[in-house]
XYZ file of C-alpha atoms in Angstrom:
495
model
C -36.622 25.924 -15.037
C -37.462 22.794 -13.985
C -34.824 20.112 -12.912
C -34.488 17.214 -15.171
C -35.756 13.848 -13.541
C -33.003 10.958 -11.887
C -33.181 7.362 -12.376
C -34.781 5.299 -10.307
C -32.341 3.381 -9.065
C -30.624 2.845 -5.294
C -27.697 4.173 -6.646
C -26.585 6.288 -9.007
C -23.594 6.839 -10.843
C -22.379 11.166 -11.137
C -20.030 12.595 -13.295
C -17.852 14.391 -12.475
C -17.190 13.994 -9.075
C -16.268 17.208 -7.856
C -20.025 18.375 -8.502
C -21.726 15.166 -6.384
C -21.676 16.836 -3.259
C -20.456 15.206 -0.013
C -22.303 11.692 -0.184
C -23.474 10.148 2.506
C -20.768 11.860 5.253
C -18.343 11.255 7.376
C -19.054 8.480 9.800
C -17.995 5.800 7.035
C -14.457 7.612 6.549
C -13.968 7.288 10.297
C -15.147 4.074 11.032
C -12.726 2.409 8.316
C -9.858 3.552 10.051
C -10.962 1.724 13.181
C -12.162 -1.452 11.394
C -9.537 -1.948 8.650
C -6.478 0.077 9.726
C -6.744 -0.188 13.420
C -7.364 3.663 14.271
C -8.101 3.995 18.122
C -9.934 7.087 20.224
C -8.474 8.348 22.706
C -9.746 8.386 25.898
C -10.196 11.958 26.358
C -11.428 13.525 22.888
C -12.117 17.051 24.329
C -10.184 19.578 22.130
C -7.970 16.711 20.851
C -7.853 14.176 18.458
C -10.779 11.990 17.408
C -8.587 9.255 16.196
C -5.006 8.354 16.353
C -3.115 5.731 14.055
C -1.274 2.900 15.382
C 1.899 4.441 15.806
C 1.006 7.480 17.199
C 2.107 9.927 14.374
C -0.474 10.840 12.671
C -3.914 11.627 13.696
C -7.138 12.838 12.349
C -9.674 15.808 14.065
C -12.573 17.964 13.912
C -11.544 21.584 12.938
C -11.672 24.450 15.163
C -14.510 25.790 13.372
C -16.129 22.350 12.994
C -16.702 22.868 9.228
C -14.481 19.780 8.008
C -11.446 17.394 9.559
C -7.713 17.499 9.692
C -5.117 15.709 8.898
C -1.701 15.348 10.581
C 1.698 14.184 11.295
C 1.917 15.082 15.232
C 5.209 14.239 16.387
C 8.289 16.639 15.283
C 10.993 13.810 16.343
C 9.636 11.384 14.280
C 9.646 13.787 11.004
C 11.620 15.832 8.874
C 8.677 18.654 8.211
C 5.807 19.054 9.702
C 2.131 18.968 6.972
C -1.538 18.746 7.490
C -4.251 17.771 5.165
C -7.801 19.324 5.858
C -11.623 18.744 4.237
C -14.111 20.754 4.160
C -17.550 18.507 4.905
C -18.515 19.761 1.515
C -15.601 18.065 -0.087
C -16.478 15.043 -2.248
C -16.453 12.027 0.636
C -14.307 10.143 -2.093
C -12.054 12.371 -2.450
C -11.804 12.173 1.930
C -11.866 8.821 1.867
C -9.015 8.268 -0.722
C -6.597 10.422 0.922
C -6.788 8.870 4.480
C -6.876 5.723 3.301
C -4.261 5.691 1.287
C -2.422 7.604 4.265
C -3.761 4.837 6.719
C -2.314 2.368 4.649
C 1.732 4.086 3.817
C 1.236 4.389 7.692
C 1.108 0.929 8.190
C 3.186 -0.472 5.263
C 5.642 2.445 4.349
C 5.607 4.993 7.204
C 8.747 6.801 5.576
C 6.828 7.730 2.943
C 4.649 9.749 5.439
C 7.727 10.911 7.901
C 9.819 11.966 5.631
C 7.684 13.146 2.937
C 8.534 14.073 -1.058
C 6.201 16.525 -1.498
C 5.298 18.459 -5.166
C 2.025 17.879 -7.247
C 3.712 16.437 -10.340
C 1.832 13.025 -10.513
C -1.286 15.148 -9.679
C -0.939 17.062 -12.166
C -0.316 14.527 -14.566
C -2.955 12.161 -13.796
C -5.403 15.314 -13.914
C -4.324 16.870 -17.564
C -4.946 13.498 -18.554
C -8.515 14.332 -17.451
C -8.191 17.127 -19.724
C -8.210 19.690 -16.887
C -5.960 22.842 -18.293
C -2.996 24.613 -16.836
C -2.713 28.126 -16.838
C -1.454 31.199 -13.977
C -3.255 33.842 -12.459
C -2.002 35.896 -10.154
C 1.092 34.088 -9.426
C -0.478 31.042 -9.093
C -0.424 27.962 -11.258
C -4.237 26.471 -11.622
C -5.060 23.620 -13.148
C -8.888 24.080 -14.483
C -11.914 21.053 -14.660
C -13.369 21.115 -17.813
C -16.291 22.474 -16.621
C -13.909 25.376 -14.760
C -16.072 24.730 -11.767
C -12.939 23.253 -9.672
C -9.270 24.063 -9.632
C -6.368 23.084 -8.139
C -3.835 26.095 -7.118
C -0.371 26.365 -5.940
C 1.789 29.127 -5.436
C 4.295 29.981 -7.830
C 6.605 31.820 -5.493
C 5.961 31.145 -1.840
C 6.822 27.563 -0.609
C 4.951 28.384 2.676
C 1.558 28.671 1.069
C -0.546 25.550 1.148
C -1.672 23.847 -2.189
C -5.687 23.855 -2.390
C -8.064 22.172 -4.782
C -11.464 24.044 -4.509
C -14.609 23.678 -5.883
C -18.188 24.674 -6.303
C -20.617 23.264 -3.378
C -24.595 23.138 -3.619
C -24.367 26.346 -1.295
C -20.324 28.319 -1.818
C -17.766 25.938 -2.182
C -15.894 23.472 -0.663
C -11.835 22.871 -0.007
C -9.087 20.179 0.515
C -6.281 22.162 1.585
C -2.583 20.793 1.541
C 0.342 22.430 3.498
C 3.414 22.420 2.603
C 6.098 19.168 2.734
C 2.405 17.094 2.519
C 3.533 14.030 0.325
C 3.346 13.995 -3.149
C 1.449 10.575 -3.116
C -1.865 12.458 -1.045
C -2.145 15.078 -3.712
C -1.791 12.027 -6.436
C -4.372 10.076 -5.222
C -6.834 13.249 -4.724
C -6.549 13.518 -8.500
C -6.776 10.446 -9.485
C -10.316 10.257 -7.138
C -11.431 13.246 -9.334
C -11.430 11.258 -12.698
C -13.619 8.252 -11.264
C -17.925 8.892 -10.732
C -19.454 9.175 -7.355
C -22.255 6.759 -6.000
C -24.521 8.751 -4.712
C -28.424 7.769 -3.760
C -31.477 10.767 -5.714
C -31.245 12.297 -2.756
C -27.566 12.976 -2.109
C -27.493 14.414 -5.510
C -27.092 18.035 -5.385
C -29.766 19.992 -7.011
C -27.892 23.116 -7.935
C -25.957 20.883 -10.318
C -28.539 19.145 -11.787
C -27.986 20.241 -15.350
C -24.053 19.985 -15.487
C -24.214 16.449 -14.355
C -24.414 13.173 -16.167
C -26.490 10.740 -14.358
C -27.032 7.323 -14.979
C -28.572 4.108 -12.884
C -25.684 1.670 -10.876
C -27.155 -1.911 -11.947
C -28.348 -3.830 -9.027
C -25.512 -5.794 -7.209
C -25.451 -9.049 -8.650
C -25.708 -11.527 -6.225
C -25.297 -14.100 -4.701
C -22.025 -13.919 -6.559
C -20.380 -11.471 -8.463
C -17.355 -11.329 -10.983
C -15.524 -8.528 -10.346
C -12.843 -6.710 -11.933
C -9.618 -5.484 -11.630
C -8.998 -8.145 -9.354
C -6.388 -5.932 -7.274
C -10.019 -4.006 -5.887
C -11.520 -7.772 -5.395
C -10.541 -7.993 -1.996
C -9.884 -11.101 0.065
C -10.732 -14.455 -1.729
C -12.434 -17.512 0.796
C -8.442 -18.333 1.620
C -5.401 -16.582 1.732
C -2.323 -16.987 -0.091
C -1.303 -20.005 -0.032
C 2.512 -21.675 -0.757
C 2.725 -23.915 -4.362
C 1.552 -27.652 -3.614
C 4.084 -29.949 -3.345
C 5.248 -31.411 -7.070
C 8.147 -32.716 -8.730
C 9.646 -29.110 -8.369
C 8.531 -27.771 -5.075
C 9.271 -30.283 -2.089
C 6.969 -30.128 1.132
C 9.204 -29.444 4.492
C 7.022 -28.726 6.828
C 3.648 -27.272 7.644
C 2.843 -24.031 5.383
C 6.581 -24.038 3.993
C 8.058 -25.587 0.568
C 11.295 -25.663 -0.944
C 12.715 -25.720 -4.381
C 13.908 -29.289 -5.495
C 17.355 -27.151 -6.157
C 17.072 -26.025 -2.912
C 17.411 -22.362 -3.224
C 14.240 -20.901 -3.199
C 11.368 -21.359 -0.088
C 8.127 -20.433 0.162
C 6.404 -19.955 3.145
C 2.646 -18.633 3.965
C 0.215 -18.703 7.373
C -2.545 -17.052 7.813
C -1.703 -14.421 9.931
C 1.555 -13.792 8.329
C 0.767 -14.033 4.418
C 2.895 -15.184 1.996
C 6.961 -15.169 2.282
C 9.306 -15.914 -0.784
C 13.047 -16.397 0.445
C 15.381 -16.934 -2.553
C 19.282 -16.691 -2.632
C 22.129 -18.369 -5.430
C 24.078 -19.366 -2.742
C 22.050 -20.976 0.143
C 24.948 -19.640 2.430
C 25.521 -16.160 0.829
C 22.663 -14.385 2.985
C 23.814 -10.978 1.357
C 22.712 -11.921 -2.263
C 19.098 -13.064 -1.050
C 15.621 -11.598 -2.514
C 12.505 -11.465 -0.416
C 9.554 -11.508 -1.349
C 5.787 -10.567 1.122
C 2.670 -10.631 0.134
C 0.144 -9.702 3.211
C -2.839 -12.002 3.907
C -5.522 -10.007 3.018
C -4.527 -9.812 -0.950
C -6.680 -11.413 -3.061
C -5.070 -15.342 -3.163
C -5.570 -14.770 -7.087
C -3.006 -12.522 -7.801
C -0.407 -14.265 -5.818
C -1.406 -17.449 -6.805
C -0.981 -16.576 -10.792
C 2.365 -14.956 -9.573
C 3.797 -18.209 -8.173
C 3.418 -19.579 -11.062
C 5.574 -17.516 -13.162
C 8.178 -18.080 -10.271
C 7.617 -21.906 -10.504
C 7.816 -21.293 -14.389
C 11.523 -19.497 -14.386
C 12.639 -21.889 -11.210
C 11.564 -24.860 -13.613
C 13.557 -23.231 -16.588
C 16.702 -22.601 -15.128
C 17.274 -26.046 -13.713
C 16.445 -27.564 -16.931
C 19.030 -25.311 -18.794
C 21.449 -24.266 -15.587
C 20.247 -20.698 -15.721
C 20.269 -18.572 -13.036
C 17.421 -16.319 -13.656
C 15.455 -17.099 -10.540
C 18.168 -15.792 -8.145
C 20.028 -12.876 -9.968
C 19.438 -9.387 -11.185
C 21.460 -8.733 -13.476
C 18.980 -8.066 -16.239
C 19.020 -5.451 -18.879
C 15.344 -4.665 -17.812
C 13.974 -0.971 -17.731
C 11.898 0.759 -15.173
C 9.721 1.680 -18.358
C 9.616 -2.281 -19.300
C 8.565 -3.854 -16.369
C 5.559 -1.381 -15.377
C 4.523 -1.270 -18.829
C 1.631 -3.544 -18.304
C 0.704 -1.216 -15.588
C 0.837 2.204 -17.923
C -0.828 0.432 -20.588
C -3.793 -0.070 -17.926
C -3.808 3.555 -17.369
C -1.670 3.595 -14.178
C -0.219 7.423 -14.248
C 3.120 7.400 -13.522
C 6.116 10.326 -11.758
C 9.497 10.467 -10.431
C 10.604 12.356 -7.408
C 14.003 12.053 -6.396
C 14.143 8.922 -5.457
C 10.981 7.159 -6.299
C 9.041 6.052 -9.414
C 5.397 6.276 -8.216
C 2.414 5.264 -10.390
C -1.325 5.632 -9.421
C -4.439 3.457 -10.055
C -7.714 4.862 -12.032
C -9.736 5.634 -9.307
C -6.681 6.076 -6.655
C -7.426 3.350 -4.888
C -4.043 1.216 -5.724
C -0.465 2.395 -6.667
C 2.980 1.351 -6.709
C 6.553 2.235 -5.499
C 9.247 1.365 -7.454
C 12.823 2.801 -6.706
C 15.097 4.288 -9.501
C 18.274 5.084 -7.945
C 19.058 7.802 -9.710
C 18.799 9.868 -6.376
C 18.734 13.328 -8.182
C 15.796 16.229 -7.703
C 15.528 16.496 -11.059
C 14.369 13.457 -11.917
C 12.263 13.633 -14.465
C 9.356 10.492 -15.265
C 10.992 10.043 -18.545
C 14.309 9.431 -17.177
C 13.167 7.371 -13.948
C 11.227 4.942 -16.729
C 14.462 4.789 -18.884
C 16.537 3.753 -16.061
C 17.585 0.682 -14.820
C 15.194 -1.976 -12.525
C 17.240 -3.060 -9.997
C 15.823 -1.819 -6.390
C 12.711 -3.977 -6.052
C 8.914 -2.610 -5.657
C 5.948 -1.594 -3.624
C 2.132 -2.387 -4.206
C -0.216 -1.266 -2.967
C -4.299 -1.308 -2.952
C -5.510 0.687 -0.593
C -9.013 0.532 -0.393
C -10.540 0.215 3.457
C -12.192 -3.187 2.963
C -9.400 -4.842 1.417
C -6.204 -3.223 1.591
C -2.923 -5.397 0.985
C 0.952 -4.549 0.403
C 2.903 -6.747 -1.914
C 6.965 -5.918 -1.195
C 9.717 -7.152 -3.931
C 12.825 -6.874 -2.066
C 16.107 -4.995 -4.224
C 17.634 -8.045 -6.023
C 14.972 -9.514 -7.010
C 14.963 -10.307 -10.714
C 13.568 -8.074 -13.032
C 11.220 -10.416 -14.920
C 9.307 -11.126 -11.355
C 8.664 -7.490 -10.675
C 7.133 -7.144 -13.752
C 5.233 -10.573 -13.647
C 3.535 -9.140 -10.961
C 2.745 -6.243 -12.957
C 1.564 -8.559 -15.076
C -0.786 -10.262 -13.123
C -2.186 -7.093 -11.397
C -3.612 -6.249 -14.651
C -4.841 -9.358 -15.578
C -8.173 -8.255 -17.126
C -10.334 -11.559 -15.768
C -12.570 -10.886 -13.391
C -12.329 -13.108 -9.886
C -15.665 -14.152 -7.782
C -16.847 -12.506 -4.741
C -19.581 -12.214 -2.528
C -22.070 -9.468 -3.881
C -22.569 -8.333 -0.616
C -19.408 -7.780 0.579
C -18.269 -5.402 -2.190
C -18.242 -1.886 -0.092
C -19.947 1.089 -1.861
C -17.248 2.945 -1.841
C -15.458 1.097 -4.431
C -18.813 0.888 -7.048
C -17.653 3.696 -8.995
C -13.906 1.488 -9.535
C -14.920 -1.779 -10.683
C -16.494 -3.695 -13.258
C -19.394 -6.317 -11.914
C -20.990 -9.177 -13.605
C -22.913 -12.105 -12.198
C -20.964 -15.265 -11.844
C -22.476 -18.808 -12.172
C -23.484 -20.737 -9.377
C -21.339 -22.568 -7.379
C -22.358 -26.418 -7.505
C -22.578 -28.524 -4.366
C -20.108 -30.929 -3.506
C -22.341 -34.063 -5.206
C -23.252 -31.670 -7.912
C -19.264 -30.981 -9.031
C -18.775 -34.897 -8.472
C -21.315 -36.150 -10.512
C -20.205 -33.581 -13.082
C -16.417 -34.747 -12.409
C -17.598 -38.722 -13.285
C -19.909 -37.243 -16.142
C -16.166 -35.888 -18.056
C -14.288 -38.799 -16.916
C -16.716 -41.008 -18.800
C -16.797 -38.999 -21.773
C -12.863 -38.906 -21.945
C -12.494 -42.405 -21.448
C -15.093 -43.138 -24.452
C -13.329 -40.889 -26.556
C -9.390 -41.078 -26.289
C -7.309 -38.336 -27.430
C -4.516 -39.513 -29.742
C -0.662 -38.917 -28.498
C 0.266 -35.720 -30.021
C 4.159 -36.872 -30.921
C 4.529 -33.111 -31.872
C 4.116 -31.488 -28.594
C 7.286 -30.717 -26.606
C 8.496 -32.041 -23.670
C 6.860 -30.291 -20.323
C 9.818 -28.882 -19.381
C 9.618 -26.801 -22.159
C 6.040 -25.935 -21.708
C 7.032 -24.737 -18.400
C 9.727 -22.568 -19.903
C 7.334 -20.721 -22.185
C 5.899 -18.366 -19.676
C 9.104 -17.764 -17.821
C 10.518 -16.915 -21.201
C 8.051 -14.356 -21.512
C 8.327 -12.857 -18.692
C 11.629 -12.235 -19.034
């Protein structure tokens, strides 16, 4: 029978995922952890390593058999138990990519999370029935089943030793990602949540065997020079960085890069190399009741930018009425509350006994959010009824544009979930069309943005509005409340 004909297009969009084949290899996967997570070689590769992380405790190889690469934590002083994550070269590259990325990046920003792993397949599992894969045992095994029962994931339902292993059908046999014991939870997450997005693939990296069980449709071309693109946590690095508030009426300029609250208990402080840095305490002597706030430089300046301004909105409101919001967590605020705008985006969320962790669509971003409820047990339900009080983690963890945002324990409820908020934020933010990696194609939303007009362009369209506002005066609208009020709106919201 004759194979149906693909688009012509560059590249192609494949569902599902776990039937595209490997893509376009591995020399993409390897050269992202040198570029954008600093991933050296050693100087003698023979029978070791190919690339070690930064801190020396992880590293990634060529198997013995040279049909795929490992993953692993190499020291055994530096971690409770021991795990390894391999691919076979048949794998899904996304699904290769995802994983050591977003281990590349915990690495870097939360190497606990890596040392001292919380392993289980909970959030994997959710994210994936959600997919409508189906649970069932065989043979003392729990497998969850694709749809199309071409790919399962399988763990042992009675020996802790035996490695969890999501397998599926290859153009020739099959391929594996296998997952020893103690690996962390967050891997086996983000492998799932890789599943559930399409592949990129070019005609010819699409497998022919699968032909008929795949739905294939044409990528439109890259807009360019200019693109919108959307969510704006996968944007990537804006022309700046992060930058502090300008000075105002409420935030005072004290020296280069660094402003301070008019009440004097809040300072913000950014650099390029450093990021952003929010410093807030009730007391400005009372180190002990301070919250912290970091945002690293490479997050889009976007997201932090609409964040500061809920934090200039609640500052503004509590001087005006002598609140003291702004440096104080003693809200009534759930876990389930303040990620809400995150769940409602299709985040997937689970507890392990520490830890609410939620996933991205596409597994490309997640978050950390402590519940202190430190019990094994833990179930999601719980962990989302409990109380916010222990700060957050977020993360995107893309190669191109990977950034950590880190809310301190203390800090007020209503921020955390501000920045939920504007995480989310459906509008899409410009970017350079060719700068968007292909990786991340299958993630986003792209539409082409309008031209940016030169400087005398945007000043003869600046005169062009001041003439027609000063032709046609707007009457005083006696109605309209003070602006301290206006500014109190948002932070009332967010609260």
């Amino acid at each position: 029978m004759k194979e149906p004909a693909l688009p012509t297009a560059p590249h192609l969009l494949v569902r599902p995922l776990h039937l595209a084949g490997p893509g376009p290899g591995s020399e993409d996967i390897v050269s992202d952890l040198v570029d954008h997570f600093g991933w050296s070689r050693p100087r003698n590769t023979y029978d070791g390593p190919i690339l070690v992380c930064p801190r020396r405790m992880a590293r990634l190889a060529r198997r013995f058999d040279s049909s795929g690469w490992a993953a692993d934590i190499s020291d055994p002083t530096g971690t409770r138990d021991l795990w390894s994550v391999s691919f076979d070269d048949a794998a899904p590259g996304e699904i290769t990519a995802t994983v050591l990325s977003a281990l590349a990046h915990r690495l870097e920003y939360a190497p606990w999370d890596a040392y001292y792993p919380a392993p289980g397949w909970d959030g994997a599992l959710a994210a994936l029935r959600e997919g409508e894969w189906t649970l069932g045992q065989r043979d003392g095994h729990d497998v969850l089943l694709a749809p199309d029962r071409l790919t399962a994931f399988t763990r042992s339902l009675h020996d802790e030793s035996a490695p969890t292993v999501l397998t599926g059908a290859a153009a020739h046999g099959t391929w594996a990602v296998t997952f020893s014991p103690h690996t962390p939870a967050f891997l086996l997450h983000s492998a799932a949540a890789a599943l559930l997005r399409p592949a990129v693939r070019s005609a010819a990296e699409v497998p022919d065997a699968h032909r008929e069980r795949m739905s294939v449709e044409p990528l439109p071309p890259l807009p360019r020079p200019r693109a919108l693109v959307s969510p704006r946590y996968l944007a990537g690095p804006a022309a700046r960085g992060p930058l502090p508030p300008r000075p105002s009426d409420l935030w005072r300029f004290t020296e280069p890069g660094q402003v301070e609250s008019s009440c004097g208990r809040a300072r913000v402080v950014g650099s390029p190399e450093d990021g952003l840095r929010v410093i807030a305490r009730p007391n400005r002597l009372d180190f002990n009741s301070e919250w912290t706030a970091r945002f690293t430089p490479n997050m889009p300046s976007e997201i932090t930018d609409a964040w500061l301004e809920h934090l200039t909105d609640s500052v503004a409101a509590d001087i005006d009425l002598g609140t003291e919001y702004t440096f104080t967590s003693d809200e009534g605020m759930t876990l389930g509350e303040a990620v809400e705008p995150l769940t409602s985006a299709g985040w997937s969320a689970h507890s392990d006994a520490t830890v609410l962790r939620l996933v991205a669509p596409g597994g490309y971003a997640s978050a950390s959010i402590p519940h202190g409820q430190d019990f094994p047990r833990t179930t999601t339900a719980d962990a989302l009824a409990g109380r916010l009080r222990w700060g957050a983690d977020f993360h995107a963890t893309s190669a191109p544009g990977h950034w950590n945002a880190h809310l301190s324990s203390r800090t007020p409820p209503h921020l955390v979930r501000a920045l939920a908020l504007v995480l989310t934020d459906p509008a899409p933010v410009p970017r350079d069309g060719d700068r968007i990696p292909r990786q991340l194609l299958g993630s986003v939303r792209l539409a082409t943005a309008a031209p940016e007009l030169s400087p005398a362009a945007a000043a003869s369209r600046i005169r062009g509005l001041t003439a027609t506002s000063a032709s046609n005066p707007t009457p005083a609208d006696s109605s309209r409340p003070p602006k301290s009020a206006d500014r109190l709106a948002p932070a009332a919201r967010t609260r």
